[in-house]
PDB file of C-alpha atoms and ligand atoms in Angstrom:
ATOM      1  CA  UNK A 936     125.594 126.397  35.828  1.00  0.00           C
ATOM      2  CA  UNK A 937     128.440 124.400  37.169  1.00  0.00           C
ATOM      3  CA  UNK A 938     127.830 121.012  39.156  1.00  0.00           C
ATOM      4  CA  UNK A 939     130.055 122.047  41.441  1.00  0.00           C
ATOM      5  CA  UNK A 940     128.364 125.418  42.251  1.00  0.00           C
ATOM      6  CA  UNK A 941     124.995 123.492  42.866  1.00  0.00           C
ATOM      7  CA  UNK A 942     126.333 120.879  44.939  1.00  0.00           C
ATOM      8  CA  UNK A 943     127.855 123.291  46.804  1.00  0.00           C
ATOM      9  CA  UNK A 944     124.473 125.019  46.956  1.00  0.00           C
ATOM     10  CA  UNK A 945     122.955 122.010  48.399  1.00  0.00           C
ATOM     11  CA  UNK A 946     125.747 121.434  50.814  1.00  0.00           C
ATOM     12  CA  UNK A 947     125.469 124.773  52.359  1.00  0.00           C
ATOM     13  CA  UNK A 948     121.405 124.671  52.147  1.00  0.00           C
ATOM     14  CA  UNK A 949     121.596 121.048  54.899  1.00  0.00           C
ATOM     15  CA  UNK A 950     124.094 122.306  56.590  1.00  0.00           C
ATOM     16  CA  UNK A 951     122.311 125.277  57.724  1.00  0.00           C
ATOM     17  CA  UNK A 952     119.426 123.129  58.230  1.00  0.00           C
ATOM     18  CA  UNK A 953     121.374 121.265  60.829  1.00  0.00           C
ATOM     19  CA  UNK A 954     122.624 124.852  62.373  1.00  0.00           C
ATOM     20  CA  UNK A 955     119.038 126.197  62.330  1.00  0.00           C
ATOM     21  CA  UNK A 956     118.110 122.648  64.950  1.00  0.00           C
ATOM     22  CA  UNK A 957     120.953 123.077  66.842  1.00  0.00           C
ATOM     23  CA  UNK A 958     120.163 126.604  67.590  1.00  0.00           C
ATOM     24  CA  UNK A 959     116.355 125.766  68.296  1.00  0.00           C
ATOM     25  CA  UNK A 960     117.779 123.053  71.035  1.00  0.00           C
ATOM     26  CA  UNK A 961     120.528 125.182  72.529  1.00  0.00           C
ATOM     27  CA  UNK A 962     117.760 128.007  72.650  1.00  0.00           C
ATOM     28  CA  UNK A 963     115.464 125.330  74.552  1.00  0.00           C
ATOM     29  CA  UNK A 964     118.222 126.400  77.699  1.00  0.00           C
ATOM     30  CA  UNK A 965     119.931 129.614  76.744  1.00  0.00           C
ATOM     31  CA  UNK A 966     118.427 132.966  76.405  1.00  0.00           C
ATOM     32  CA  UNK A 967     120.149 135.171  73.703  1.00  0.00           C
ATOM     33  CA  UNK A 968     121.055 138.182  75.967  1.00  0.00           C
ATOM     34  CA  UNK A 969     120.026 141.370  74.246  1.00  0.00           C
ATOM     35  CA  UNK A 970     116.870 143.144  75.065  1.00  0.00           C
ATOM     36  CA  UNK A 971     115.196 142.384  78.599  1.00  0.00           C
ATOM     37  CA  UNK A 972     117.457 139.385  78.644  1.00  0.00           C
ATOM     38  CA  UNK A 973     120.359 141.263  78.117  1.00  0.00           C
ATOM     39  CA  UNK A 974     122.919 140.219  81.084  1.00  0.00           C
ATOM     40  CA  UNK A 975     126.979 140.031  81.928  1.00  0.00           C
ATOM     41  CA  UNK A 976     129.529 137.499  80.967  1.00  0.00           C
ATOM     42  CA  UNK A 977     129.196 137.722  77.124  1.00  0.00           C
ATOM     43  CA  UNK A 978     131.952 139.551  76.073  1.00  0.00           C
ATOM     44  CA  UNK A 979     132.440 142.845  74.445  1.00  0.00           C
ATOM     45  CA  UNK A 980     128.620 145.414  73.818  1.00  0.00           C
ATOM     46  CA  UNK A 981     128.730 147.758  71.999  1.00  0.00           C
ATOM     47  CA  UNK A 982     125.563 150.406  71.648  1.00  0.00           C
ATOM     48  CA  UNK A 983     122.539 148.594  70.311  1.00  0.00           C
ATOM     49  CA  UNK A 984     121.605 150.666  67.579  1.00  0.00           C
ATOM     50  CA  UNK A 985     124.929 149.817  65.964  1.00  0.00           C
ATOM     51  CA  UNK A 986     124.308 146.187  66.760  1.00  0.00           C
ATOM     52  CA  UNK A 987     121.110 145.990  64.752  1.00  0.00           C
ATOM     53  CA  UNK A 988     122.443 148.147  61.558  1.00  0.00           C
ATOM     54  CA  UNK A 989     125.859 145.591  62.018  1.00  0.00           C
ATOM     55  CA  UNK A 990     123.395 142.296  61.901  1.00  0.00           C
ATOM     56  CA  UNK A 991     121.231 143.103  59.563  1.00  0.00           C
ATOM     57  CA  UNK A 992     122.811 144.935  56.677  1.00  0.00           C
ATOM     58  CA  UNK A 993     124.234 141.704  54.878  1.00  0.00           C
ATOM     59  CA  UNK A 994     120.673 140.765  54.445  1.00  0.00           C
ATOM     60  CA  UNK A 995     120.563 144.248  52.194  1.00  0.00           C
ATOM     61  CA  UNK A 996     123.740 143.929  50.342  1.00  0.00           C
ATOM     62  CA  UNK A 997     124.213 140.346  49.690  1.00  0.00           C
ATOM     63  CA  UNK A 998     121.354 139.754  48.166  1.00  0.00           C
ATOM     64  CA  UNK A 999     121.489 143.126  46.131  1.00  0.00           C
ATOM     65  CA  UNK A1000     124.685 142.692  45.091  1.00  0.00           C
ATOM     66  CA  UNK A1001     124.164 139.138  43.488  1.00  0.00           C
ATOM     67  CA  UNK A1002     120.915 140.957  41.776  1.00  0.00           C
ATOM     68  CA  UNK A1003     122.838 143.022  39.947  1.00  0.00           C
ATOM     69  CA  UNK A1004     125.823 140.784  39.007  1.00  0.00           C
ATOM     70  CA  UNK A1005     123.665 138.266  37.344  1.00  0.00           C
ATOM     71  CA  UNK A1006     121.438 138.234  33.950  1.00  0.00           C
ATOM     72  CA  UNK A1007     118.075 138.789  35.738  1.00  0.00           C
ATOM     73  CA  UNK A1008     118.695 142.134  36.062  1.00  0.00           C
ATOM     74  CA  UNK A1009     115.808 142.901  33.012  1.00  0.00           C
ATOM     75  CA  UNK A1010     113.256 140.055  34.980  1.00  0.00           C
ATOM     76  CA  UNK A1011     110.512 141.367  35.873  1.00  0.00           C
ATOM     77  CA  UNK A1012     110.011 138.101  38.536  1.00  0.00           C
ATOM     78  CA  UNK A1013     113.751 138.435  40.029  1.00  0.00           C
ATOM     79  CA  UNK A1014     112.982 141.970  40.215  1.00  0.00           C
ATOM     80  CA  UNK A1015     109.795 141.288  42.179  1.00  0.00           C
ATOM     81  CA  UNK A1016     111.852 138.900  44.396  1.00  0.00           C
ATOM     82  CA  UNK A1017     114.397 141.693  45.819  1.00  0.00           C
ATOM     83  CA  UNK A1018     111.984 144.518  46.106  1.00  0.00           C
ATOM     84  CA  UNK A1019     109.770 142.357  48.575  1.00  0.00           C
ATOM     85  CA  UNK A1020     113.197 141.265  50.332  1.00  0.00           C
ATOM     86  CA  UNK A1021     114.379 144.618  50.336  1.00  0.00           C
ATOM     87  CA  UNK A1022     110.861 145.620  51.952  1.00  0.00           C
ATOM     88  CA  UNK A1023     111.627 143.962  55.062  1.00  0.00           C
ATOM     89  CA  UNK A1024     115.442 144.418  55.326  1.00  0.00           C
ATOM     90  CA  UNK A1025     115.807 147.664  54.699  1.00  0.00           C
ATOM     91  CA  UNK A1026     113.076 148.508  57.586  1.00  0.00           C
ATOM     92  CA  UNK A1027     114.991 146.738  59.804  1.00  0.00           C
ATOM     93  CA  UNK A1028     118.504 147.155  58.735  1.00  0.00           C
ATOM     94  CA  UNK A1029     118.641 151.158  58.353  1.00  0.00           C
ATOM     95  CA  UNK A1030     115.160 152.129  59.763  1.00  0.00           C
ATOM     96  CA  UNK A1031     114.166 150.240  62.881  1.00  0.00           C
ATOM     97  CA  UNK A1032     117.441 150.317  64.709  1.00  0.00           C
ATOM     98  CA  UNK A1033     117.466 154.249  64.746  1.00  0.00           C
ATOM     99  CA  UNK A1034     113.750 154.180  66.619  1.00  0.00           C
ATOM    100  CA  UNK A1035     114.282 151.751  69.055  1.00  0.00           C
ATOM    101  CA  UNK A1036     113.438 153.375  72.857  1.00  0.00           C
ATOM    102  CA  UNK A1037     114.679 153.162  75.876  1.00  0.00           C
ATOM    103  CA  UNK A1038     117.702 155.121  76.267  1.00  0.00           C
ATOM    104  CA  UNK A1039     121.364 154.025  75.525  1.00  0.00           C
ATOM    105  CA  UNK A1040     121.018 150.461  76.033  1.00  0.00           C
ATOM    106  CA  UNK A1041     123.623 147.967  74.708  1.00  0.00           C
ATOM    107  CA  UNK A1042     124.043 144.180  73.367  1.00  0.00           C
ATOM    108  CA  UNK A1043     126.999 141.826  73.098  1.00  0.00           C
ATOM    109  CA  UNK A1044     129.325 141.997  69.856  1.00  0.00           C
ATOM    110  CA  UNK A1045     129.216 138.266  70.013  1.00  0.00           C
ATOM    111  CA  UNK A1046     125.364 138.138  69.300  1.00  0.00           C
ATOM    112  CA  UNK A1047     126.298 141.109  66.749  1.00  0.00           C
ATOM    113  CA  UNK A1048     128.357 138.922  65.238  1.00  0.00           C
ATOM    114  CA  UNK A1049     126.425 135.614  65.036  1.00  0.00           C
ATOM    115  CA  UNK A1050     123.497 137.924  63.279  1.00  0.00           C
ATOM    116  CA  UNK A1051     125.759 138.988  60.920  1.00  0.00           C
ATOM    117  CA  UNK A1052     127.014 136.062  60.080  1.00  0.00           C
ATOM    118  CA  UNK A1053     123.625 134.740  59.776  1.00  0.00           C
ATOM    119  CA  UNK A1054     122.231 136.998  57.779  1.00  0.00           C
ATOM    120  CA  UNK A1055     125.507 136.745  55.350  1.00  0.00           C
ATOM    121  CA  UNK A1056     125.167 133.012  54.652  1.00  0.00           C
ATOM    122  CA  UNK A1057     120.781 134.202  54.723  1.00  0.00           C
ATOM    123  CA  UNK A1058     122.047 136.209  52.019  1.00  0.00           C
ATOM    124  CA  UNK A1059     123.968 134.083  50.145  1.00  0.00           C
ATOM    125  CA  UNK A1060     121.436 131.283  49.973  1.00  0.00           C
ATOM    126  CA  UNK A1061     118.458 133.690  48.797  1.00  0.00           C
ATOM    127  CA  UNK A1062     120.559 135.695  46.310  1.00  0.00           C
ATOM    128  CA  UNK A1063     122.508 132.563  44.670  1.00  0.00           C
ATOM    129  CA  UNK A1064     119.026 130.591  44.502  1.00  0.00           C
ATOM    130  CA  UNK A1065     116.742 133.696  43.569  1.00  0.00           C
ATOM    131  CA  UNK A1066     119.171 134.863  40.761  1.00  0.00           C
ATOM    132  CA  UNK A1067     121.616 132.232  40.022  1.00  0.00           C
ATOM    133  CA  UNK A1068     120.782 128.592  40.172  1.00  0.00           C
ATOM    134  CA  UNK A1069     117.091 128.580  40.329  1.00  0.00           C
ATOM    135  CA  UNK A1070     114.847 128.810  37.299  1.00  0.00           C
ATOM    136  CA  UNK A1071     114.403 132.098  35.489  1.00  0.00           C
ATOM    137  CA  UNK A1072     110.837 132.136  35.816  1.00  0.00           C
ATOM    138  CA  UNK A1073     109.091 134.380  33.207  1.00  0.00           C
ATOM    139  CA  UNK A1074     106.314 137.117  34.071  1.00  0.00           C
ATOM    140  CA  UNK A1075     103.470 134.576  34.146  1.00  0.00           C
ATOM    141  CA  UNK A1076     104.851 133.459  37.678  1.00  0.00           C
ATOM    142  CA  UNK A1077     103.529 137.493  38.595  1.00  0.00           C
ATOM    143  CA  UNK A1078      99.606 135.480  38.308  1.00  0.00           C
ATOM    144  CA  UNK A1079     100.660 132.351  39.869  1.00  0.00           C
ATOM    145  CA  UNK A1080      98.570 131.326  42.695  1.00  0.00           C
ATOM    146  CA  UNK A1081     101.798 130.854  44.578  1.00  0.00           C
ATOM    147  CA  UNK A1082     103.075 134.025  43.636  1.00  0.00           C
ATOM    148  CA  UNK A1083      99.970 135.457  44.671  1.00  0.00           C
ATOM    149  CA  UNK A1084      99.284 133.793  47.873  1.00  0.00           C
ATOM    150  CA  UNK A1085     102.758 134.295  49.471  1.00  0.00           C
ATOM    151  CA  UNK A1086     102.365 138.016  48.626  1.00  0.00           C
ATOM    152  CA  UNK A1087      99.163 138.356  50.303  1.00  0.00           C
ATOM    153  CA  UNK A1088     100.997 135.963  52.939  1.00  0.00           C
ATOM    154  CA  UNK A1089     104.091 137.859  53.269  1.00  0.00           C
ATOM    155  CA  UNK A1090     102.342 141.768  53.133  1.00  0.00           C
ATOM    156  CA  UNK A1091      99.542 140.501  55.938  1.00  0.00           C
ATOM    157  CA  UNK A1092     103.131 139.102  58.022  1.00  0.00           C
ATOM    158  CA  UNK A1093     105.024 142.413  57.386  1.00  0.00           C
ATOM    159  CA  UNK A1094     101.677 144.875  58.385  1.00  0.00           C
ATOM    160  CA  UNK A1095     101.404 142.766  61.640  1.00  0.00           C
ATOM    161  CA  UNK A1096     105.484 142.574  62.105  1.00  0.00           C
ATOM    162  CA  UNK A1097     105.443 146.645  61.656  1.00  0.00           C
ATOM    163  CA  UNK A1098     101.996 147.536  63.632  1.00  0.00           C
ATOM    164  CA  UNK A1099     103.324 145.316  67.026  1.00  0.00           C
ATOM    165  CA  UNK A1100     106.511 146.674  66.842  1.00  0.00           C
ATOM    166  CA  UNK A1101     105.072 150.220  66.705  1.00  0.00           C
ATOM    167  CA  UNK A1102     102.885 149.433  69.892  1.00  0.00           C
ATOM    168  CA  UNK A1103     106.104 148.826  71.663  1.00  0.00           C
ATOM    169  CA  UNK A1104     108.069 151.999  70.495  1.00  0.00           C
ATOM    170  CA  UNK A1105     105.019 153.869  72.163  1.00  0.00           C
ATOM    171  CA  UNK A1106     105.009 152.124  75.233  1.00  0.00           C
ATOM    172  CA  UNK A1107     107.536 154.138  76.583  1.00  0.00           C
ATOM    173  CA  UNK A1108     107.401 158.285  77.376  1.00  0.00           C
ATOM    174  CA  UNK A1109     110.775 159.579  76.524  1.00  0.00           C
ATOM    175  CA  UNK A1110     113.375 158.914  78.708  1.00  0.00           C
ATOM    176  CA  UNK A1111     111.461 155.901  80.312  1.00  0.00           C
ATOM    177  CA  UNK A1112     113.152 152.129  80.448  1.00  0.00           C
ATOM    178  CA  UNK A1113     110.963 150.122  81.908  1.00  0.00           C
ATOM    179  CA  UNK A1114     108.502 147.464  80.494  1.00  0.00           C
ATOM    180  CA  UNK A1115     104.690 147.724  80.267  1.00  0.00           C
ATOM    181  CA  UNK A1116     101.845 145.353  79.100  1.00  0.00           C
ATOM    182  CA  UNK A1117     100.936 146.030  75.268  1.00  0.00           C
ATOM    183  CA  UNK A1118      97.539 146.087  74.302  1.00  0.00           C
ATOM    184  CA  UNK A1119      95.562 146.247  70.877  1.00  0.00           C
ATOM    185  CA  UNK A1120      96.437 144.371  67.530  1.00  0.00           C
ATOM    186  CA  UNK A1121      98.017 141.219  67.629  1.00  0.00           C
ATOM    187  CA  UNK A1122      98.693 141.852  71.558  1.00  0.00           C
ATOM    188  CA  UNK A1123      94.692 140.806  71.686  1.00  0.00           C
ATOM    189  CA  UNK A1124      96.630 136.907  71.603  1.00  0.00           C
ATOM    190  CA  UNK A1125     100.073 136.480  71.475  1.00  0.00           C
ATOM    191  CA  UNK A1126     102.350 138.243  73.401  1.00  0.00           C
ATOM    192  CA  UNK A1127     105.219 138.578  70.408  1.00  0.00           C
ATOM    193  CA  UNK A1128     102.397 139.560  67.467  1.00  0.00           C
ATOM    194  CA  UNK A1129     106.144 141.047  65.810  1.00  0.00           C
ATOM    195  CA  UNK A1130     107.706 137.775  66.003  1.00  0.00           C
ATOM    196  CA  UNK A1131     104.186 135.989  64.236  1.00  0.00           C
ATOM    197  CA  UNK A1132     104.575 138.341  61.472  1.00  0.00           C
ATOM    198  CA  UNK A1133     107.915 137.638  61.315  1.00  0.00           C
ATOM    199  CA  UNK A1134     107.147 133.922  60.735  1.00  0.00           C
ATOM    200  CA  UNK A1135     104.314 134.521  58.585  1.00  0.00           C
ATOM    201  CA  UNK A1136     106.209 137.163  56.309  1.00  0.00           C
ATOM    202  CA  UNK A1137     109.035 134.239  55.443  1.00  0.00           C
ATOM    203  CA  UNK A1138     106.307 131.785  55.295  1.00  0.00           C
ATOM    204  CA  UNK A1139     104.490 134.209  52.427  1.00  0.00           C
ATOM    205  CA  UNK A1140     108.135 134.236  50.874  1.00  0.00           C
ATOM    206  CA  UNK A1141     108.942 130.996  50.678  1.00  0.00           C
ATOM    207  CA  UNK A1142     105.313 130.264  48.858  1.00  0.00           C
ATOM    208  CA  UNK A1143     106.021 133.333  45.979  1.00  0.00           C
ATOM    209  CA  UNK A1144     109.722 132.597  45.492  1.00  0.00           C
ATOM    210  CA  UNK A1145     108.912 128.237  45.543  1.00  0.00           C
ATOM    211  CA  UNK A1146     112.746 127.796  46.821  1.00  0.00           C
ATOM    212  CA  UNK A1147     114.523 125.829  48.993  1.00  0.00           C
ATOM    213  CA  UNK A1148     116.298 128.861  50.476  1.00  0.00           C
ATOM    214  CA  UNK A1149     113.036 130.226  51.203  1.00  0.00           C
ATOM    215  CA  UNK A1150     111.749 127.265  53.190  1.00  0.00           C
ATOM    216  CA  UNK A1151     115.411 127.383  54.890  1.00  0.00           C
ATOM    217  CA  UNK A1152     114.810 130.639  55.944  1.00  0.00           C
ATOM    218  CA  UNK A1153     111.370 129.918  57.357  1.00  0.00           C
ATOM    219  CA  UNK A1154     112.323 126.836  59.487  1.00  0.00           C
ATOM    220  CA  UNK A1155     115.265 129.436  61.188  1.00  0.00           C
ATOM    221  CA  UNK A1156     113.291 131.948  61.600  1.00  0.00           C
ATOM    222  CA  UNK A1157     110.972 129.484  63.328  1.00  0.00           C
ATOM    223  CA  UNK A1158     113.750 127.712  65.359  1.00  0.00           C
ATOM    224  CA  UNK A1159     114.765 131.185  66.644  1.00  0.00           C
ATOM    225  CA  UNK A1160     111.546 133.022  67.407  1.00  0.00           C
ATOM    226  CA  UNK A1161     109.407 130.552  68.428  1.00  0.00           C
ATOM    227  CA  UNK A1162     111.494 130.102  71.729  1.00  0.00           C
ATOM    228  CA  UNK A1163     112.285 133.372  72.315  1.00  0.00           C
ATOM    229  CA  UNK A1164     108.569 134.100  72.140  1.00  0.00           C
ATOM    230  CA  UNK A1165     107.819 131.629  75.101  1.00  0.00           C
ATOM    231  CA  UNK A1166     111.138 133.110  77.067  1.00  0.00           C
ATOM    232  CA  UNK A1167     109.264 136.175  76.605  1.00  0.00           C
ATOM    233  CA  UNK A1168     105.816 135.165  77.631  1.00  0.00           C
ATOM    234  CA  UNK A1169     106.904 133.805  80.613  1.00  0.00           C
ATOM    235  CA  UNK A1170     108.934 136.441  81.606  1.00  0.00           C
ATOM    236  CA  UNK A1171     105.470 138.680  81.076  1.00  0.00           C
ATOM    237  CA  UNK A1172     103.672 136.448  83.415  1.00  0.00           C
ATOM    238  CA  UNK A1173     106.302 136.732  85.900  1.00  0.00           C
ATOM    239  CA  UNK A1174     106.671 140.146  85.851  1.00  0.00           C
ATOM    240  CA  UNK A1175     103.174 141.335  85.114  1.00  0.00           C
ATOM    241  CA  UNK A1176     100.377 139.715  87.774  1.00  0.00           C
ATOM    242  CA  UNK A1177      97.504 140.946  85.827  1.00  0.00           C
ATOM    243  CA  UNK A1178      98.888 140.332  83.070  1.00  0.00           C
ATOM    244  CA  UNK A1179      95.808 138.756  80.663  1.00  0.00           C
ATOM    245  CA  UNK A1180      95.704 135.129  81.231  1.00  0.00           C
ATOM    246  CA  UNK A1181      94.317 134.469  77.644  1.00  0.00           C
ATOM    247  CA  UNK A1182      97.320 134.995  75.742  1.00  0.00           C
ATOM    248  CA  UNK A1183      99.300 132.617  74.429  1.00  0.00           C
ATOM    249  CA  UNK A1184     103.082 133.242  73.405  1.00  0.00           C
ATOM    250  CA  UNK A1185     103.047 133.220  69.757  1.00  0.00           C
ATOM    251  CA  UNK A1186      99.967 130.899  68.072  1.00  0.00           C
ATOM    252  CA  UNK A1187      96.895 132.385  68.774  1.00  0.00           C
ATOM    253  CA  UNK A1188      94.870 130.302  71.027  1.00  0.00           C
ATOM    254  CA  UNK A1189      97.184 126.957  70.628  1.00  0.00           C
ATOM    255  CA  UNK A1190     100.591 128.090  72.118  1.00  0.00           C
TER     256      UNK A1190
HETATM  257  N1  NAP B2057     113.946 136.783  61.516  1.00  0.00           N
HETATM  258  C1  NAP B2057     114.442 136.568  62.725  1.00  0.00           C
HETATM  259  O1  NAP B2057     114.931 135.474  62.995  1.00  0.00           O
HETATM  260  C2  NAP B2057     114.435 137.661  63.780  1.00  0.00           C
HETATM  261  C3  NAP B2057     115.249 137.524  64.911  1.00  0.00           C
HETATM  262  C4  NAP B2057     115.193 138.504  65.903  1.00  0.00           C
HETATM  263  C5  NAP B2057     114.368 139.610  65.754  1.00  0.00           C
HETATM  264  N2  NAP B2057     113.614 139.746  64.631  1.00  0.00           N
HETATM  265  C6  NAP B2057     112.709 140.894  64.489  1.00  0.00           C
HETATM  266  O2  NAP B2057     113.321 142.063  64.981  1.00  0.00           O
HETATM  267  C7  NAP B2057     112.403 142.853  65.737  1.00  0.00           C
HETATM  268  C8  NAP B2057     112.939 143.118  67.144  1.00  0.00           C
HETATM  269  O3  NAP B2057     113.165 141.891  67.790  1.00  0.00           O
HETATM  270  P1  NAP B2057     113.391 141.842  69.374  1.00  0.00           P
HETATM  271  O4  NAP B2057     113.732 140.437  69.704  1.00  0.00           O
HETATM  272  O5  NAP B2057     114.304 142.942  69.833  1.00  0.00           O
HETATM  273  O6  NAP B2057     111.874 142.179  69.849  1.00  0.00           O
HETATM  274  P2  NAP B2057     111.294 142.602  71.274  1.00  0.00           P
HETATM  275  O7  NAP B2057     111.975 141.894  72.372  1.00  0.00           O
HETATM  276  O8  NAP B2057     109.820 142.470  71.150  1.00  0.00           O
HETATM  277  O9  NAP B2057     111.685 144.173  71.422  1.00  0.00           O
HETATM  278  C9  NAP B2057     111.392 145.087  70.407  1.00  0.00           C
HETATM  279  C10 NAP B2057     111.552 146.512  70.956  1.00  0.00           C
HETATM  280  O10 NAP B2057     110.449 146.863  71.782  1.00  0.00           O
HETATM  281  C11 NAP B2057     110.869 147.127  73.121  1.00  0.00           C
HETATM  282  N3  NAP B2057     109.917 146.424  73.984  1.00  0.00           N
HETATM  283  C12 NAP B2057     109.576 145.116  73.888  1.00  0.00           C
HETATM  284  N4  NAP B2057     108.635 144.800  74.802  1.00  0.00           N
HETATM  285  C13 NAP B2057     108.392 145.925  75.500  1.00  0.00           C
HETATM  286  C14 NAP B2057     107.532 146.231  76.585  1.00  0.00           C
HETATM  287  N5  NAP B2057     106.726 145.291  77.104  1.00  0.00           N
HETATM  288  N6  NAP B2057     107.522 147.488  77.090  1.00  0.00           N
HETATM  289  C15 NAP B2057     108.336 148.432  76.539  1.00  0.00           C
HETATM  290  N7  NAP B2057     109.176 148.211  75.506  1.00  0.00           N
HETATM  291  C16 NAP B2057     109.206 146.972  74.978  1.00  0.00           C
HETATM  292  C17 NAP B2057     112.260 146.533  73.243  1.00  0.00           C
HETATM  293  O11 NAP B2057     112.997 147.222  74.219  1.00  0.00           O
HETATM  294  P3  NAP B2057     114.314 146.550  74.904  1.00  0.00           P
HETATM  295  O12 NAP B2057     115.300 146.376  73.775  1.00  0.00           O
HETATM  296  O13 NAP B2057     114.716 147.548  75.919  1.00  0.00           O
HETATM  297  O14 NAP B2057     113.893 145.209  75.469  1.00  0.00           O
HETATM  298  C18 NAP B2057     112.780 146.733  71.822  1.00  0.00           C
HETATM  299  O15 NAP B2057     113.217 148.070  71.663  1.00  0.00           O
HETATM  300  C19 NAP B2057     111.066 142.116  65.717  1.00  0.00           C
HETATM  301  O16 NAP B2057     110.237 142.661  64.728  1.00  0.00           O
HETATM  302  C20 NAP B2057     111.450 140.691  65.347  1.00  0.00           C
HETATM  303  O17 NAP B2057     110.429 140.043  64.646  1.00  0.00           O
HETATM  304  C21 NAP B2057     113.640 138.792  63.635  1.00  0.00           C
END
């Protein structure tokens, strides 16, 4: 591998750092406005089912792509790597955006954008690590206790991730908009169980993959969620008065 293309590695993997503390600190006083804090003066929408596909498909191709232009495609442990990865994205990516309720709602294209841009350089940093510049690691990794305790990490994030999500898809009746309390699951102590998984699932995947672009990817997915998870929990105990005072936003009994 070429100096160059590992510095430049490196370069890219602090300067995202520094993006990813930025963004938790500008989301400290700014709500990203999709969702129920979707509001005017951003620009451009466009239909939010074609936002989420649009944000979220680099995260399918980028790394897939880099898969199969490198040597690794015959290792078992890279292969291991993108079918996890592709476990998540491709929910999300081509699944989850076509069963999202609530009628024709809408987002910005600017917060389109920034997602897909995100998840581009996300992309680049797992896929040039994963099957590129870090170490070809040979089938013993499969027993590692790492390996092995970031899968059972990033399955138990993903199961919690997909089950809270569910509960809110069938909040709604068809045709309805509005918001209700969820109950059950995860809602039991956080009021964004989806967004713990989330967190969980990249913690589990930065433990099996031991990278630096898999910590990276933790630490944003941290300095975006764990904000929007107290926006959210304080907008449910504005809007809700009974709405169960035990609950915390996103940490189970701590915060
Ligand atoms: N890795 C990351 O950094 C990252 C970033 C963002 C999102 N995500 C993931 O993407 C998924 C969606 O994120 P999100 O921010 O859109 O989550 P969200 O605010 O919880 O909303 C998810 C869906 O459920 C609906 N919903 C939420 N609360 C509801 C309620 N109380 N009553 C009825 N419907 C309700 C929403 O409708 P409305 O759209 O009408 O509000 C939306 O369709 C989550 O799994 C999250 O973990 C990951």
């Amino acid at each position: 591998m070429l100096p160059a293309e590992v510095s430049l590695y490196w370069w890219v993997v602090y300067a995202w750092l520094g993006v990813a503390a930025v963004t938790f600190i500008s989301l400290q006083f700014i709500t990203a406005p999709y969702g129920r804090h979707m509001r005017t003066g951003w620009g451009p929408t466009l239909h939010r089912t074609a936002g989420w596909v649009l944000m979220e498909i680099p995260a399918v191709i980028v790394p897939l792509v880099f898969f199969f232009l490198s040597d690794r495609t015959g290792n078992a442990v890279a292969l291991a790597f993108l079918l996890i990865w592709q476990l998540h994205y491709v929910n999300r990516s081509l699944i989850y955006p076509f069963r999202l309720t609530g009628g024709n709602l809408r987002m910005p294209l600017s917060i389109a954008a920034m997602g897909f841009f995100f998840n581009l350089v996300n992309g680049w940093l797992q896929g040039r690590y994963l099957f590129f510049l870090g170490p070809q690691l040979d089938a013993t990794w499969l027993a590692d206790p790492r390996f092995l305790g970031g899968a059972a990490l990033f399955l138990a994030g993903f199961a919690l991730n997909q089950h809270s999500d569910h509960v809110l898809r069938h909040l709604r009746k068809p045709g309805e908009t509005g918001y209700k309390i969820p109950f059950g699951g995860g809602y039991r102590f956080v009021s964004c169980p989806n967004y713990l998984g989330e967190l969980v699932e990249w913690a589990g995947f930065a433990l099996l993959t031991w990278s630096p672009s898999g910590i990276v990817f933790f630490l944003w997915t941290a300095a975006n969620l764990v904000p929007r998870a107290r926006t959210h929990h304080r907008w449910y105990r504005e809007k809700f008065a009974d709405y169960p005072p035990e609950r915390r936003a996103i940490v189970p009994f701590l915060y």
